[in-house]
mmCIF file of C-alpha atoms in Angstrom:
data_model
loop_
_atom_site.group_PDB
_atom_site.id
_atom_site.type_symbol
_atom_site.label_atom_id
_atom_site.label_comp_id
_atom_site.label_asym_id
_atom_site.label_seq_id
_atom_site.Cartn_x
_atom_site.Cartn_y
_atom_site.Cartn_z
ATOM 1 C CA MET A 191 13.412 -18.257 15.847
ATOM 2 C CA GLN A 192 10.308 -20.407 15.655
ATOM 3 C CA THR A 193 9.055 -21.753 12.345
ATOM 4 C CA HIS A 194 5.481 -21.692 11.132
ATOM 5 C CA HIS A 195 3.760 -21.965 7.763
ATOM 6 C CA LEU A 196 1.149 -19.338 6.964
ATOM 7 C CA ASN A 197 -0.803 -20.311 3.858
ATOM 8 C CA ILE A 198 -1.619 -16.775 2.814
ATOM 9 C CA ASN A 199 -3.318 -17.954 -0.399
ATOM 10 C CA ASP A 200 -5.822 -20.158 1.431
ATOM 11 C CA PRO A 201 -9.267 -18.817 0.349
ATOM 12 C CA ALA A 202 -10.519 -18.784 3.945
ATOM 13 C CA PHE A 203 -7.526 -16.711 5.038
ATOM 14 C CA VAL A 204 -7.877 -14.301 2.102
ATOM 15 C CA TYR A 205 -11.579 -13.865 2.898
ATOM 16 C CA ASP A 206 -10.888 -12.935 6.530
ATOM 17 C CA PRO A 207 -7.234 -12.933 7.609
ATOM 18 C CA TYR A 208 -7.751 -10.941 10.789
ATOM 19 C CA PRO A 209 -8.503 -13.686 13.359
ATOM 20 C CA THR A 210 -5.424 -15.645 12.245
ATOM 21 C CA LEU A 211 -3.281 -12.505 12.225
ATOM 22 C CA ALA A 212 -4.518 -11.549 15.711
ATOM 23 C CA HIS A 213 -3.596 -14.975 17.103
ATOM 24 C CA LEU A 214 -0.143 -14.909 15.530
ATOM 25 C CA ARG A 215 0.467 -11.288 16.555
ATOM 26 C CA GLU A 216 -0.045 -12.239 20.197
ATOM 27 C CA HIS A 217 1.580 -15.667 20.269
ATOM 28 C CA LEU A 218 4.053 -15.781 17.360
ATOM 29 C CA PRO A 219 4.721 -12.199 16.219
ATOM 30 C CA VAL A 220 7.930 -13.194 14.417
ATOM 31 C CA PHE A 221 8.448 -16.520 12.668
ATOM 32 C CA TYR A 222 10.286 -18.109 9.777
ATOM 33 C CA ASP A 223 8.174 -19.733 7.066
ATOM 34 C CA GLU A 224 10.148 -22.528 5.397
ATOM 35 C CA VAL A 225 7.702 -22.732 2.479
ATOM 36 C CA TRP A 226 7.887 -19.056 1.536
ATOM 37 C CA LYS A 227 11.513 -18.700 2.769
ATOM 38 C CA LYS A 228 10.660 -15.479 4.585
ATOM 39 C CA ILE A 229 10.718 -14.097 8.125
ATOM 40 C CA PHE A 230 7.262 -12.714 8.969
ATOM 41 C CA PHE A 231 6.734 -9.725 11.291
ATOM 42 C CA LEU A 232 3.227 -8.988 12.566
ATOM 43 C CA ARG A 233 3.431 -6.213 15.186
ATOM 44 C CA TYR A 234 3.106 -2.533 14.346
ATOM 45 C CA GLU A 235 6.255 -1.348 16.109
ATOM 46 C CA ASP A 236 8.441 -3.967 14.451
ATOM 47 C CA ILE A 237 7.015 -3.257 11.003
ATOM 48 C CA ALA A 238 7.411 0.510 11.433
ATOM 49 C CA ASN A 239 11.003 0.115 12.643
ATOM 50 C CA LEU A 240 11.934 -2.219 9.795
ATOM 51 C CA LEU A 241 10.364 0.008 7.146
ATOM 52 C CA ARG A 242 12.768 2.756 8.272
ATOM 53 C CA GLU A 243 15.732 0.373 8.560
ATOM 54 C CA LYS A 244 18.417 1.201 5.986
ATOM 55 C CA ARG A 245 19.873 -2.298 6.237
ATOM 56 C CA LEU A 246 16.716 -3.589 4.573
ATOM 57 C CA GLY A 247 15.839 -2.856 0.970
ATOM 58 C CA ARG A 248 13.369 -3.529 -1.810
ATOM 59 C CA SER A 249 16.177 -5.003 -3.923
ATOM 60 C CA ILE A 250 19.473 -6.768 -3.248
ATOM 61 C CA THR A 251 20.949 -7.642 -6.642
ATOM 62 C CA HIS A 252 22.747 -4.284 -6.673
ATOM 63 C CA LEU A 253 24.926 -5.765 -3.885
ATOM 64 C CA LEU A 254 25.033 -9.506 -4.619
ATOM 65 C CA SER A 255 24.813 -11.552 -7.799
ATOM 66 C CA ARG A 256 22.221 -14.273 -8.219
ATOM 67 C CA ASP A 257 25.011 -16.855 -7.866
ATOM 68 C CA GLU A 258 26.138 -15.308 -4.581
ATOM 69 C CA LEU A 259 22.551 -15.371 -3.354
ATOM 70 C CA GLY A 260 22.113 -18.993 -4.389
ATOM 71 C CA TRP A 261 19.286 -18.065 -6.724
ATOM 72 C CA PRO A 262 18.477 -19.957 -9.943
ATOM 73 C CA PRO A 263 19.078 -18.200 -13.282
ATOM 74 C CA PRO A 264 16.533 -15.524 -14.245
ATOM 75 C CA ASN A 265 13.191 -16.847 -15.435
ATOM 76 C CA PRO A 266 13.096 -16.344 -19.222
ATOM 77 C CA LEU A 267 9.321 -15.996 -18.992
ATOM 78 C CA THR A 268 9.711 -12.731 -17.046
ATOM 79 C CA ARG A 269 12.646 -11.134 -18.862
ATOM 80 C CA ASP A 270 10.843 -7.902 -19.753
ATOM 81 C CA PHE A 271 9.070 -7.740 -16.384
ATOM 82 C CA ASP A 272 12.449 -8.055 -14.641
ATOM 83 C CA HIS A 273 13.853 -5.231 -16.780
ATOM 84 C CA PHE A 274 10.879 -3.074 -15.777
ATOM 85 C CA GLN A 275 11.551 -3.859 -12.100
ATOM 86 C CA GLU A 276 15.180 -2.773 -12.454
ATOM 87 C CA ASN A 277 14.185 0.680 -13.685
ATOM 88 C CA HIS A 278 11.450 1.942 -11.377
ATOM 89 C CA MET A 279 12.049 3.651 -8.067
ATOM 90 C CA LEU A 280 10.105 1.244 -5.831
ATOM 91 C CA ASP A 281 12.458 -1.678 -6.425
ATOM 92 C CA ASN A 282 15.698 0.276 -6.241
ATOM 93 C CA GLU A 283 17.843 1.458 -3.337
ATOM 94 C CA PRO A 284 20.027 4.568 -2.941
ATOM 95 C CA PRO A 285 21.732 6.085 -4.796
ATOM 96 C CA LYS A 286 19.600 5.035 -7.795
ATOM 97 C CA HIS A 287 16.360 5.269 -5.813
ATOM 98 C CA THR A 288 17.292 8.754 -4.592
ATOM 99 C CA ARG A 289 17.910 9.961 -8.149
ATOM 100 C CA LEU A 290 14.730 8.390 -9.563
ATOM 101 C CA LYS A 291 12.479 9.602 -6.753
ATOM 102 C CA GLY A 292 13.954 13.108 -6.902
ATOM 103 C CA LEU A 293 13.274 13.354 -10.626
ATOM 104 C CA MET A 294 9.761 11.905 -10.286
ATOM 105 C CA LEU A 295 8.846 14.322 -7.482
ATOM 106 C CA LYS A 296 9.956 17.313 -9.575
ATOM 107 C CA ALA A 297 7.226 16.377 -12.054
ATOM 108 C CA PHE A 298 4.672 14.667 -9.782
ATOM 109 C CA THR A 299 4.180 17.723 -7.583
ATOM 110 C CA PRO A 300 1.533 18.521 -4.935
ATOM 111 C CA ALA A 301 0.298 21.275 -7.253
ATOM 112 C CA ARG A 302 -0.161 18.778 -10.089
ATOM 113 C CA VAL A 303 -2.141 16.467 -7.790
ATOM 114 C CA GLU A 304 -4.267 19.332 -6.438
ATOM 115 C CA GLY A 305 -4.894 20.411 -10.016
ATOM 116 C CA LEU A 306 -6.678 17.104 -10.585
ATOM 117 C CA ARG A 307 -9.302 17.783 -7.892
ATOM 118 C CA GLY A 308 -11.888 19.194 -10.284
ATOM 119 C CA LYS A 309 -11.254 16.479 -12.867
ATOM 120 C CA ILE A 310 -11.631 13.758 -10.230
ATOM 121 C CA GLN A 311 -14.942 15.256 -9.116
ATOM 122 C CA GLY A 312 -16.109 15.384 -12.729
ATOM 123 C CA ILE A 313 -15.089 11.774 -13.380
ATOM 124 C CA VAL A 314 -16.951 10.614 -10.253
ATOM 125 C CA HIS A 315 -20.117 12.443 -11.279
ATOM 126 C CA GLY A 316 -19.865 11.026 -14.800
ATOM 127 C CA LEU A 317 -19.618 7.454 -13.510
ATOM 128 C CA LEU A 318 -22.635 7.978 -11.220
ATOM 129 C CA ASP A 319 -24.620 9.658 -14.011
ATOM 130 C CA ARG A 320 -24.321 6.488 -16.075
ATOM 131 C CA ALA A 321 -25.481 4.266 -13.215
ATOM 132 C CA GLU A 322 -27.972 6.315 -11.197
ATOM 133 C CA ASP A 323 -31.168 5.557 -13.140
ATOM 134 C CA ARG A 324 -30.457 1.817 -13.204
ATOM 135 C CA GLY A 325 -30.809 1.495 -9.442
ATOM 136 C CA GLN A 326 -27.919 -0.935 -9.283
ATOM 137 C CA MET A 327 -24.315 -1.441 -10.410
ATOM 138 C CA ASP A 328 -21.198 -3.444 -9.779
ATOM 139 C CA LEU A 329 -19.264 -1.069 -7.555
ATOM 140 C CA LEU A 330 -16.015 -2.702 -8.717
ATOM 141 C CA ARG A 331 -16.469 -2.645 -12.506
ATOM 142 C CA ASP A 332 -18.640 0.458 -12.807
ATOM 143 C CA TYR A 333 -17.012 2.729 -10.212
ATOM 144 C CA ALA A 334 -13.925 1.557 -8.326
ATOM 145 C CA GLU A 335 -11.966 0.425 -11.414
ATOM 146 C CA PRO A 336 -12.690 3.174 -13.949
ATOM 147 C CA LEU A 337 -12.054 6.044 -11.522
ATOM 148 C CA PRO A 338 -8.304 5.582 -10.829
ATOM 149 C CA VAL A 339 -7.630 4.370 -14.384
ATOM 150 C CA THR A 340 -9.214 7.525 -15.775
ATOM 151 C CA VAL A 341 -7.375 9.722 -13.261
ATOM 152 C CA ILE A 342 -3.992 8.149 -14.020
ATOM 153 C CA ALA A 343 -4.752 8.409 -17.734
ATOM 154 C CA GLU A 344 -5.514 12.124 -17.273
ATOM 155 C CA LEU A 345 -2.325 12.534 -15.257
ATOM 156 C CA LEU A 346 -0.147 10.792 -17.845
ATOM 157 C CA GLY A 347 -1.943 12.316 -20.820
ATOM 158 C CA VAL A 348 -3.259 9.067 -22.319
ATOM 159 C CA PRO A 349 -5.836 9.815 -25.042
ATOM 160 C CA GLU A 350 -9.377 8.804 -24.115
ATOM 161 C CA GLU A 351 -9.680 6.214 -26.868
ATOM 162 C CA ASP A 352 -6.632 4.315 -25.514
ATOM 163 C CA ARG A 353 -7.669 4.221 -21.848
ATOM 164 C CA PRO A 354 -9.425 0.809 -21.996
ATOM 165 C CA LEU A 355 -5.956 -0.708 -22.566
ATOM 166 C CA LEU A 356 -4.619 0.327 -19.155
ATOM 167 C CA ARG A 357 -6.609 -1.758 -16.663
ATOM 168 C CA PRO A 358 -6.020 -5.138 -18.417
ATOM 169 C CA TRP A 359 -2.272 -4.427 -18.616
ATOM 170 C CA SER A 360 -2.137 -3.487 -14.949
ATOM 171 C CA ALA A 361 -4.231 -6.452 -13.800
ATOM 172 C CA LYS A 362 -1.870 -8.875 -15.565
ATOM 173 C CA ILE A 363 1.354 -7.226 -14.385
ATOM 174 C CA VAL A 364 0.452 -7.164 -10.694
ATOM 175 C CA LYS A 365 -0.170 -10.931 -10.624
ATOM 176 C CA LEU A 366 3.617 -11.333 -10.351
ATOM 177 C CA TYR A 367 3.601 -9.649 -6.951
ATOM 178 C CA GLU A 368 1.616 -12.550 -5.498
ATOM 179 C CA LEU A 369 3.410 -15.534 -3.982
ATOM 180 C CA GLY A 370 3.139 -18.697 -6.070
ATOM 181 C CA TYR A 371 2.139 -17.302 -9.492
ATOM 182 C CA THR A 372 1.838 -19.674 -12.460
ATOM 183 C CA ASP A 373 3.866 -19.835 -15.686
ATOM 184 C CA GLU A 374 0.810 -18.666 -17.605
ATOM 185 C CA GLN A 375 0.490 -15.625 -15.349
ATOM 186 C CA ALA A 376 4.212 -14.951 -15.872
ATOM 187 C CA ARG A 377 3.792 -15.040 -19.665
ATOM 188 C CA GLU A 378 0.757 -12.761 -19.558
ATOM 189 C CA ALA A 379 2.441 -10.270 -17.232
ATOM 190 C CA ASN A 380 5.586 -10.165 -19.335
ATOM 191 C CA GLN A 381 3.587 -9.560 -22.509
ATOM 192 C CA ALA A 382 1.622 -6.814 -20.767
ATOM 193 C CA VAL A 383 4.894 -5.096 -19.801
ATOM 194 C CA VAL A 384 6.050 -5.278 -23.436
ATOM 195 C CA GLU A 385 2.820 -3.793 -24.768
ATOM 196 C CA PHE A 386 2.544 -1.126 -22.083
ATOM 197 C CA SER A 387 6.218 -0.148 -22.502
ATOM 198 C CA ASP A 388 5.852 0.192 -26.271
ATOM 199 C CA TYR A 389 2.795 2.368 -25.757
ATOM 200 C CA ILE A 390 4.480 4.708 -23.241
ATOM 201 C CA ARG A 391 7.581 4.995 -25.495
ATOM 202 C CA LYS A 392 5.346 6.140 -28.330
ATOM 203 C CA LEU A 393 3.620 8.704 -26.114
ATOM 204 C CA ALA A 394 6.949 9.937 -24.735
ATOM 205 C CA ASP A 395 8.274 10.444 -28.266
ATOM 206 C CA GLU A 396 5.158 12.425 -29.200
ATOM 207 C CA ARG A 397 5.447 14.609 -26.073
ATOM 208 C CA ARG A 398 9.125 15.225 -26.702
ATOM 209 C CA GLN A 399 8.175 16.686 -30.072
ATOM 210 C CA LYS A 400 5.034 18.436 -28.826
ATOM 211 C CA PRO A 401 4.884 18.829 -25.021
ATOM 212 C CA GLY A 402 1.583 19.174 -23.206
ATOM 213 C CA ASP A 403 0.665 19.846 -19.573
ATOM 214 C CA ASP A 404 0.616 16.141 -18.646
ATOM 215 C CA LEU A 405 3.023 14.141 -16.488
ATOM 216 C CA ILE A 406 4.742 12.351 -19.383
ATOM 217 C CA SER A 407 5.618 15.729 -20.945
ATOM 218 C CA ALA A 408 6.994 16.869 -17.591
ATOM 219 C CA LEU A 409 9.009 13.669 -17.105
ATOM 220 C CA VAL A 410 10.517 13.946 -20.592
ATOM 221 C CA GLN A 411 11.798 17.413 -19.684
ATOM 222 C CA VAL A 412 12.598 17.056 -15.971
ATOM 223 C CA GLU A 413 16.230 17.444 -14.965
ATOM 224 C CA GLU A 414 18.048 17.805 -11.649
ATOM 225 C CA GLN A 415 21.758 18.570 -11.290
ATOM 226 C CA GLY A 416 22.348 17.418 -14.853
ATOM 227 C CA GLN A 417 20.452 14.140 -14.298
ATOM 228 C CA LYS A 418 17.526 13.054 -16.476
ATOM 229 C CA LEU A 419 15.381 9.943 -16.670
ATOM 230 C CA THR A 420 16.418 7.430 -19.290
ATOM 231 C CA LEU A 421 13.626 6.302 -21.592
ATOM 232 C CA ASP A 422 13.516 2.914 -19.842
ATOM 233 C CA GLU A 423 13.255 4.657 -16.456
ATOM 234 C CA LEU A 424 10.504 6.963 -17.676
ATOM 235 C CA VAL A 425 8.543 4.000 -19.035
ATOM 236 C CA ALA A 426 9.014 1.883 -15.906
ATOM 237 C CA ASN A 427 7.939 4.641 -13.529
ATOM 238 C CA CYS A 428 4.830 5.461 -15.575
ATOM 239 C CA ILE A 429 3.839 1.791 -15.387
ATOM 240 C CA LEU A 430 4.565 1.824 -11.659
ATOM 241 C CA LEU A 431 2.265 4.833 -11.165
ATOM 242 C CA LEU A 432 -0.582 3.013 -12.862
ATOM 243 C CA ASN A 433 -0.067 -0.295 -11.086
ATOM 244 C CA ALA A 434 0.599 0.976 -7.576
ATOM 245 C CA GLY A 435 -1.868 3.853 -7.438
ATOM 246 C CA HIS A 436 -4.481 1.985 -9.335
ATOM 247 C CA GLU A 437 -4.573 -1.335 -7.480
ATOM 248 C CA ALA A 438 -4.502 0.294 -4.035
ATOM 249 C CA THR A 439 -7.315 2.703 -4.902
ATOM 250 C CA VAL A 440 -9.549 0.051 -6.478
ATOM 251 C CA ASN A 441 -9.130 -2.286 -3.511
ATOM 252 C CA GLY A 442 -9.421 0.587 -1.060
ATOM 253 C CA THR A 443 -12.786 1.552 -2.565
ATOM 254 C CA THR A 444 -14.345 -1.910 -2.514
ATOM 255 C CA ALA A 445 -12.872 -2.925 0.859
ATOM 256 C CA GLY A 446 -13.940 0.400 2.319
ATOM 257 C CA PHE A 447 -17.503 0.094 1.078
ATOM 258 C CA LEU A 448 -17.687 -3.483 2.341
ATOM 259 C CA ALA A 449 -16.530 -2.324 5.775
ATOM 260 C CA LEU A 450 -19.239 0.357 5.813
ATOM 261 C CA ALA A 451 -21.896 -2.118 4.673
ATOM 262 C CA ARG A 452 -20.961 -4.440 7.544
ATOM 263 C CA HIS A 453 -21.123 -1.572 10.071
ATOM 264 C CA PRO A 454 -24.528 0.064 9.484
ATOM 265 C CA GLU A 455 -24.102 2.678 12.207
ATOM 266 C CA GLN A 456 -20.851 3.876 10.584
ATOM 267 C CA MET A 457 -22.493 3.830 7.149
ATOM 268 C CA GLU A 458 -25.268 6.083 8.478
ATOM 269 C CA ARG A 459 -22.733 8.500 9.955
ATOM 270 C CA ALA A 460 -20.948 8.667 6.590
ATOM 271 C CA LYS A 461 -24.204 9.233 4.688
ATOM 272 C CA GLU A 462 -25.193 12.006 7.081
ATOM 273 C CA ALA A 463 -21.778 13.667 6.679
ATOM 274 C CA ALA A 464 -22.093 13.405 2.885
ATOM 275 C CA ALA A 465 -25.565 14.962 2.965
ATOM 276 C CA ARG A 466 -24.223 17.839 5.066
ATOM 277 C CA ASN A 467 -21.217 18.269 2.750
ATOM 278 C CA GLN A 468 -18.546 17.673 5.423
ATOM 279 C CA PRO A 469 -15.256 16.971 3.605
ATOM 280 C CA ASP A 470 -13.243 16.972 6.835
ATOM 281 C CA PHE A 471 -15.264 13.979 8.027
ATOM 282 C CA PHE A 472 -14.193 12.044 4.926
ATOM 283 C CA LYS A 473 -10.527 12.880 5.472
ATOM 284 C CA LEU A 474 -10.676 10.971 8.759
ATOM 285 C CA ALA A 475 -13.047 8.326 7.406
ATOM 286 C CA VAL A 476 -10.790 7.371 4.503
ATOM 287 C CA GLU A 477 -7.794 6.956 6.815
ATOM 288 C CA GLU A 478 -9.846 4.633 9.009
ATOM 289 C CA LEU A 479 -11.094 2.585 6.064
ATOM 290 C CA LEU A 480 -7.504 2.197 4.824
ATOM 291 C CA ARG A 481 -6.412 1.069 8.286
ATOM 292 C CA TYR A 482 -9.330 -1.223 8.986
ATOM 293 C CA ASP A 483 -8.997 -3.335 5.827
ATOM 294 C CA THR A 484 -5.619 -2.752 4.211
ATOM 295 C CA PRO A 485 -5.782 -2.807 0.362
ATOM 296 C CA LEU A 486 -2.194 -4.100 -0.037
ATOM 297 C CA PRO A 487 -1.729 -6.189 3.121
ATOM 298 C CA MET A 488 1.910 -7.322 2.819
ATOM 299 C CA PHE A 489 5.217 -5.936 1.577
ATOM 300 C CA GLU A 490 8.647 -7.547 1.509
ATOM 301 C CA ARG A 491 12.212 -6.390 2.126
ATOM 302 C CA TRP A 492 15.655 -7.954 1.583
ATOM 303 C CA VAL A 493 18.277 -7.991 4.329
ATOM 304 C CA LEU A 494 21.186 -6.042 2.813
ATOM 305 C CA GLU A 495 23.714 -6.716 5.583
ATOM 306 C CA ASP A 496 23.897 -8.879 8.700
ATOM 307 C CA PHE A 497 22.398 -7.389 11.851
ATOM 308 C CA ASP A 498 20.377 -8.390 14.890
ATOM 309 C CA TYR A 499 16.964 -6.862 15.396
ATOM 310 C CA ARG A 500 15.804 -7.199 19.006
ATOM 311 C CA GLY A 501 17.812 -10.360 19.356
ATOM 312 C CA ILE A 502 16.551 -11.787 16.051
ATOM 313 C CA PRO A 503 19.432 -12.559 13.677
ATOM 314 C CA LEU A 504 18.792 -11.144 10.214
ATOM 315 C CA ARG A 505 21.355 -12.258 7.663
ATOM 316 C CA ARG A 506 22.219 -10.792 4.290
ATOM 317 C CA GLY A 507 20.163 -12.351 1.519
ATOM 318 C CA GLN A 508 17.217 -13.269 3.736
ATOM 319 C CA GLU A 509 13.780 -11.820 3.004
ATOM 320 C CA VAL A 510 11.325 -10.410 5.517
ATOM 321 C CA ALA A 511 7.562 -10.146 5.068
ATOM 322 C CA LEU A 512 5.971 -7.142 6.750
ATOM 323 C CA MET A 513 2.291 -7.764 7.435
ATOM 324 C CA TYR A 514 0.726 -4.312 7.169
ATOM 325 C CA ALA A 515 -2.737 -5.789 7.685
ATOM 326 C CA SER A 516 -1.661 -7.150 11.056
ATOM 327 C CA GLY A 517 0.183 -4.001 12.137
ATOM 328 C CA ASN A 518 -2.887 -1.917 11.300
ATOM 329 C CA ARG A 519 -4.927 -3.987 13.782
ATOM 330 C CA ASP A 520 -2.315 -4.054 16.566
ATOM 331 C CA PRO A 521 -3.937 -3.041 19.893
ATOM 332 C CA ARG A 522 -0.558 -1.746 21.096
ATOM 333 C CA LYS A 523 -0.932 1.076 18.574
ATOM 334 C CA PHE A 524 -4.678 1.412 17.961
ATOM 335 C CA PRO A 525 -7.257 1.316 20.792
ATOM 336 C CA HIS A 526 -10.027 -1.173 19.940
ATOM 337 C CA PRO A 527 -8.363 -1.982 16.585
ATOM 338 C CA ASP A 528 -11.122 -4.312 15.373
ATOM 339 C CA ARG A 529 -13.692 -1.545 15.752
ATOM 340 C CA LEU A 530 -14.423 0.595 12.702
ATOM 341 C CA ASP A 531 -14.484 4.203 13.883
ATOM 342 C CA LEU A 532 -14.711 6.762 11.087
ATOM 343 C CA THR A 533 -13.869 9.594 13.505
ATOM 344 C CA ARG A 534 -10.644 7.977 14.766
ATOM 345 C CA SER A 535 -8.174 10.878 14.922
ATOM 346 C CA GLU A 536 -4.923 9.184 15.964
ATOM 347 C CA ASN A 537 -4.441 6.986 12.926
ATOM 348 C CA GLN A 538 -0.821 6.535 11.861
ATOM 349 C CA HIS A 539 -1.549 3.441 9.812
ATOM 350 C CA LEU A 540 1.004 1.598 7.702
ATOM 351 C CA THR A 541 -1.012 1.443 4.491
ATOM 352 C CA PHE A 542 1.216 3.797 2.465
ATOM 353 C CA GLY A 543 4.437 2.548 4.060
ATOM 354 C CA LEU A 544 7.144 4.503 5.896
ATOM 355 C CA GLY A 545 10.726 5.539 5.236
ATOM 356 C CA ILE A 546 12.289 6.212 1.858
ATOM 357 C CA HIS A 547 9.787 3.976 0.046
ATOM 358 C CA TYR A 548 6.744 5.818 1.376
ATOM 359 C CA CYS A 549 4.178 5.906 -1.434
ATOM 360 C CA ILE A 550 4.539 9.092 -3.514
ATOM 361 C CA GLY A 551 1.004 8.505 -4.808
ATOM 362 C CA ALA A 552 -0.556 8.713 -1.323
ATOM 363 C CA PRO A 553 -1.883 12.296 -1.760
ATOM 364 C CA LEU A 554 -3.562 11.336 -5.043
ATOM 365 C CA ALA A 555 -5.053 8.130 -3.580
ATOM 366 C CA ARG A 556 -6.420 10.074 -0.609
ATOM 367 C CA LEU A 557 -7.941 12.722 -2.870
ATOM 368 C CA GLU A 558 -9.602 10.079 -5.055
ATOM 369 C CA LEU A 559 -10.996 8.096 -2.129
ATOM 370 C CA GLN A 560 -12.277 11.137 -0.216
ATOM 371 C CA THR A 561 -14.015 12.464 -3.324
ATOM 372 C CA SER A 562 -15.437 9.132 -4.422
ATOM 373 C CA PHE A 563 -16.889 8.127 -1.029
ATOM 374 C CA GLN A 564 -18.369 11.533 -0.243
ATOM 375 C CA THR A 565 -19.976 11.901 -3.678
ATOM 376 C CA LEU A 566 -21.211 8.313 -3.841
ATOM 377 C CA LEU A 567 -22.983 8.530 -0.472
ATOM 378 C CA LYS A 568 -24.389 12.004 -1.172
ATOM 379 C CA ARG A 569 -25.851 11.130 -4.545
ATOM 380 C CA LEU A 570 -26.999 7.612 -3.637
ATOM 381 C CA PRO A 571 -28.044 7.853 0.022
ATOM 382 C CA LYS A 572 -29.975 4.552 -0.159
ATOM 383 C CA ILE A 573 -27.027 2.574 -1.567
ATOM 384 C CA HIS A 574 -26.478 -0.825 0.037
ATOM 385 C CA LEU A 575 -24.699 -4.092 -0.625
ATOM 386 C CA ALA A 576 -26.889 -6.276 -2.864
ATOM 387 C CA THR A 577 -25.354 -9.637 -1.863
ATOM 388 C CA ASN A 578 -23.712 -11.342 1.077
ATOM 389 C CA GLN A 579 -21.615 -13.535 -1.253
ATOM 390 C CA ILE A 580 -18.448 -11.480 -1.717
ATOM 391 C CA GLU A 581 -15.653 -13.320 -3.506
ATOM 392 C CA TYR A 582 -11.972 -12.388 -3.545
ATOM 393 C CA THR A 583 -9.673 -12.633 -6.542
ATOM 394 C CA GLY A 584 -7.507 -15.282 -4.897
ATOM 395 C CA GLY A 585 -4.301 -13.595 -3.773
ATOM 396 C CA PHE A 586 -3.479 -11.991 -0.427
ATOM 397 C CA VAL A 587 -0.646 -9.633 -1.391
ATOM 398 C CA ILE A 588 -3.035 -7.709 -3.664
ATOM 399 C CA ARG A 589 -6.317 -8.535 -1.965
ATOM 400 C CA GLY A 590 -9.076 -7.569 -4.358
ATOM 401 C CA HIS A 591 -12.669 -8.525 -5.066
ATOM 402 C CA LYS A 592 -14.206 -10.255 -8.082
ATOM 403 C CA ALA A 593 -17.355 -8.123 -7.957
ATOM 404 C CA MET A 594 -19.373 -5.968 -5.562
ATOM 405 C CA PRO A 595 -23.073 -5.676 -6.510
ATOM 406 C CA VAL A 596 -24.816 -2.697 -4.920
ATOM 407 C CA ALA A 597 -28.318 -1.251 -5.260
ATOM 408 C CA TRP A 598 -30.304 1.811 -4.135
#
């Protein structure tokens, strides 16, 4: 296997990774990076196959100790963060993952998501009501961020006065999913986990005494074949719902709007569809925006047992990096992949994953994004990007923006 170093935190790469990814996808679709100690895969078919591969997993310490893996002792700065990771479904493998996901899905049902449709529409209108007369706003701070936070808060049953706490906690926690985070970021993330966990424990205790129609009340009561969530598991999975659903939706909104702004003919098609109240158009459009500029461009897996994949030796304890952003632009899967086409119908993108770790929040994210784009473009048909100087937050794994000024 060839070696290559991909500096994914280079600002130029974060700003526009696609030319580099296209070159590597054609000439070096699999390589080992000695700096990151990971095997990178860049082609759609490989990524899709490996996401379904049971010999890969989100965690490995359920099979091997840190000593056996040759890892250093746990970082004391992330003790509480590590405990959180051990208890949510995303970073666990069967049978624990199966139990956790089964219990979560009994509470986080399609009916519960569909029941949020009217609330999501109301939240979107409320955000636009506050901004409309100003003629300008920061799409990130004034629209993209508050929408999913408010929706998740509604879902969990977080009182309105406490909702400003959620976004800062989430923003600090997700820094630890980037490669090369600092000690200060580790301290801040760990403290955020402590504070968020204490808050959810308090809410769970209240809902145990006096249940409501929110998700926390449902999770406190949910049971399957005699199995229930422990308090630590309930807390960890509530935090996961905020972090995962929230970050993807925020980045999906700003990246999607930026893509439209840079493709005026597609923007006009979307505005026309919004004016004509065509929700089916936005179902396709959102899938294309999620494919075209992937909100969470890379996910990792551990090799759980030795095997060869297409002649590539994968050995237990190694880590693979699956470049969703590259797979979503692979011409072997998507005709004219660098073209934004809001009516693209064959669009099996990788953005929500595949296999047992497929994102359970995908239906909610889709509902939020379809509603927010259609309503935004209907109510503000003259909206446009107010600057060409778009800055990114710095990391590639969670590729977000610092601000997005718009005007109308």
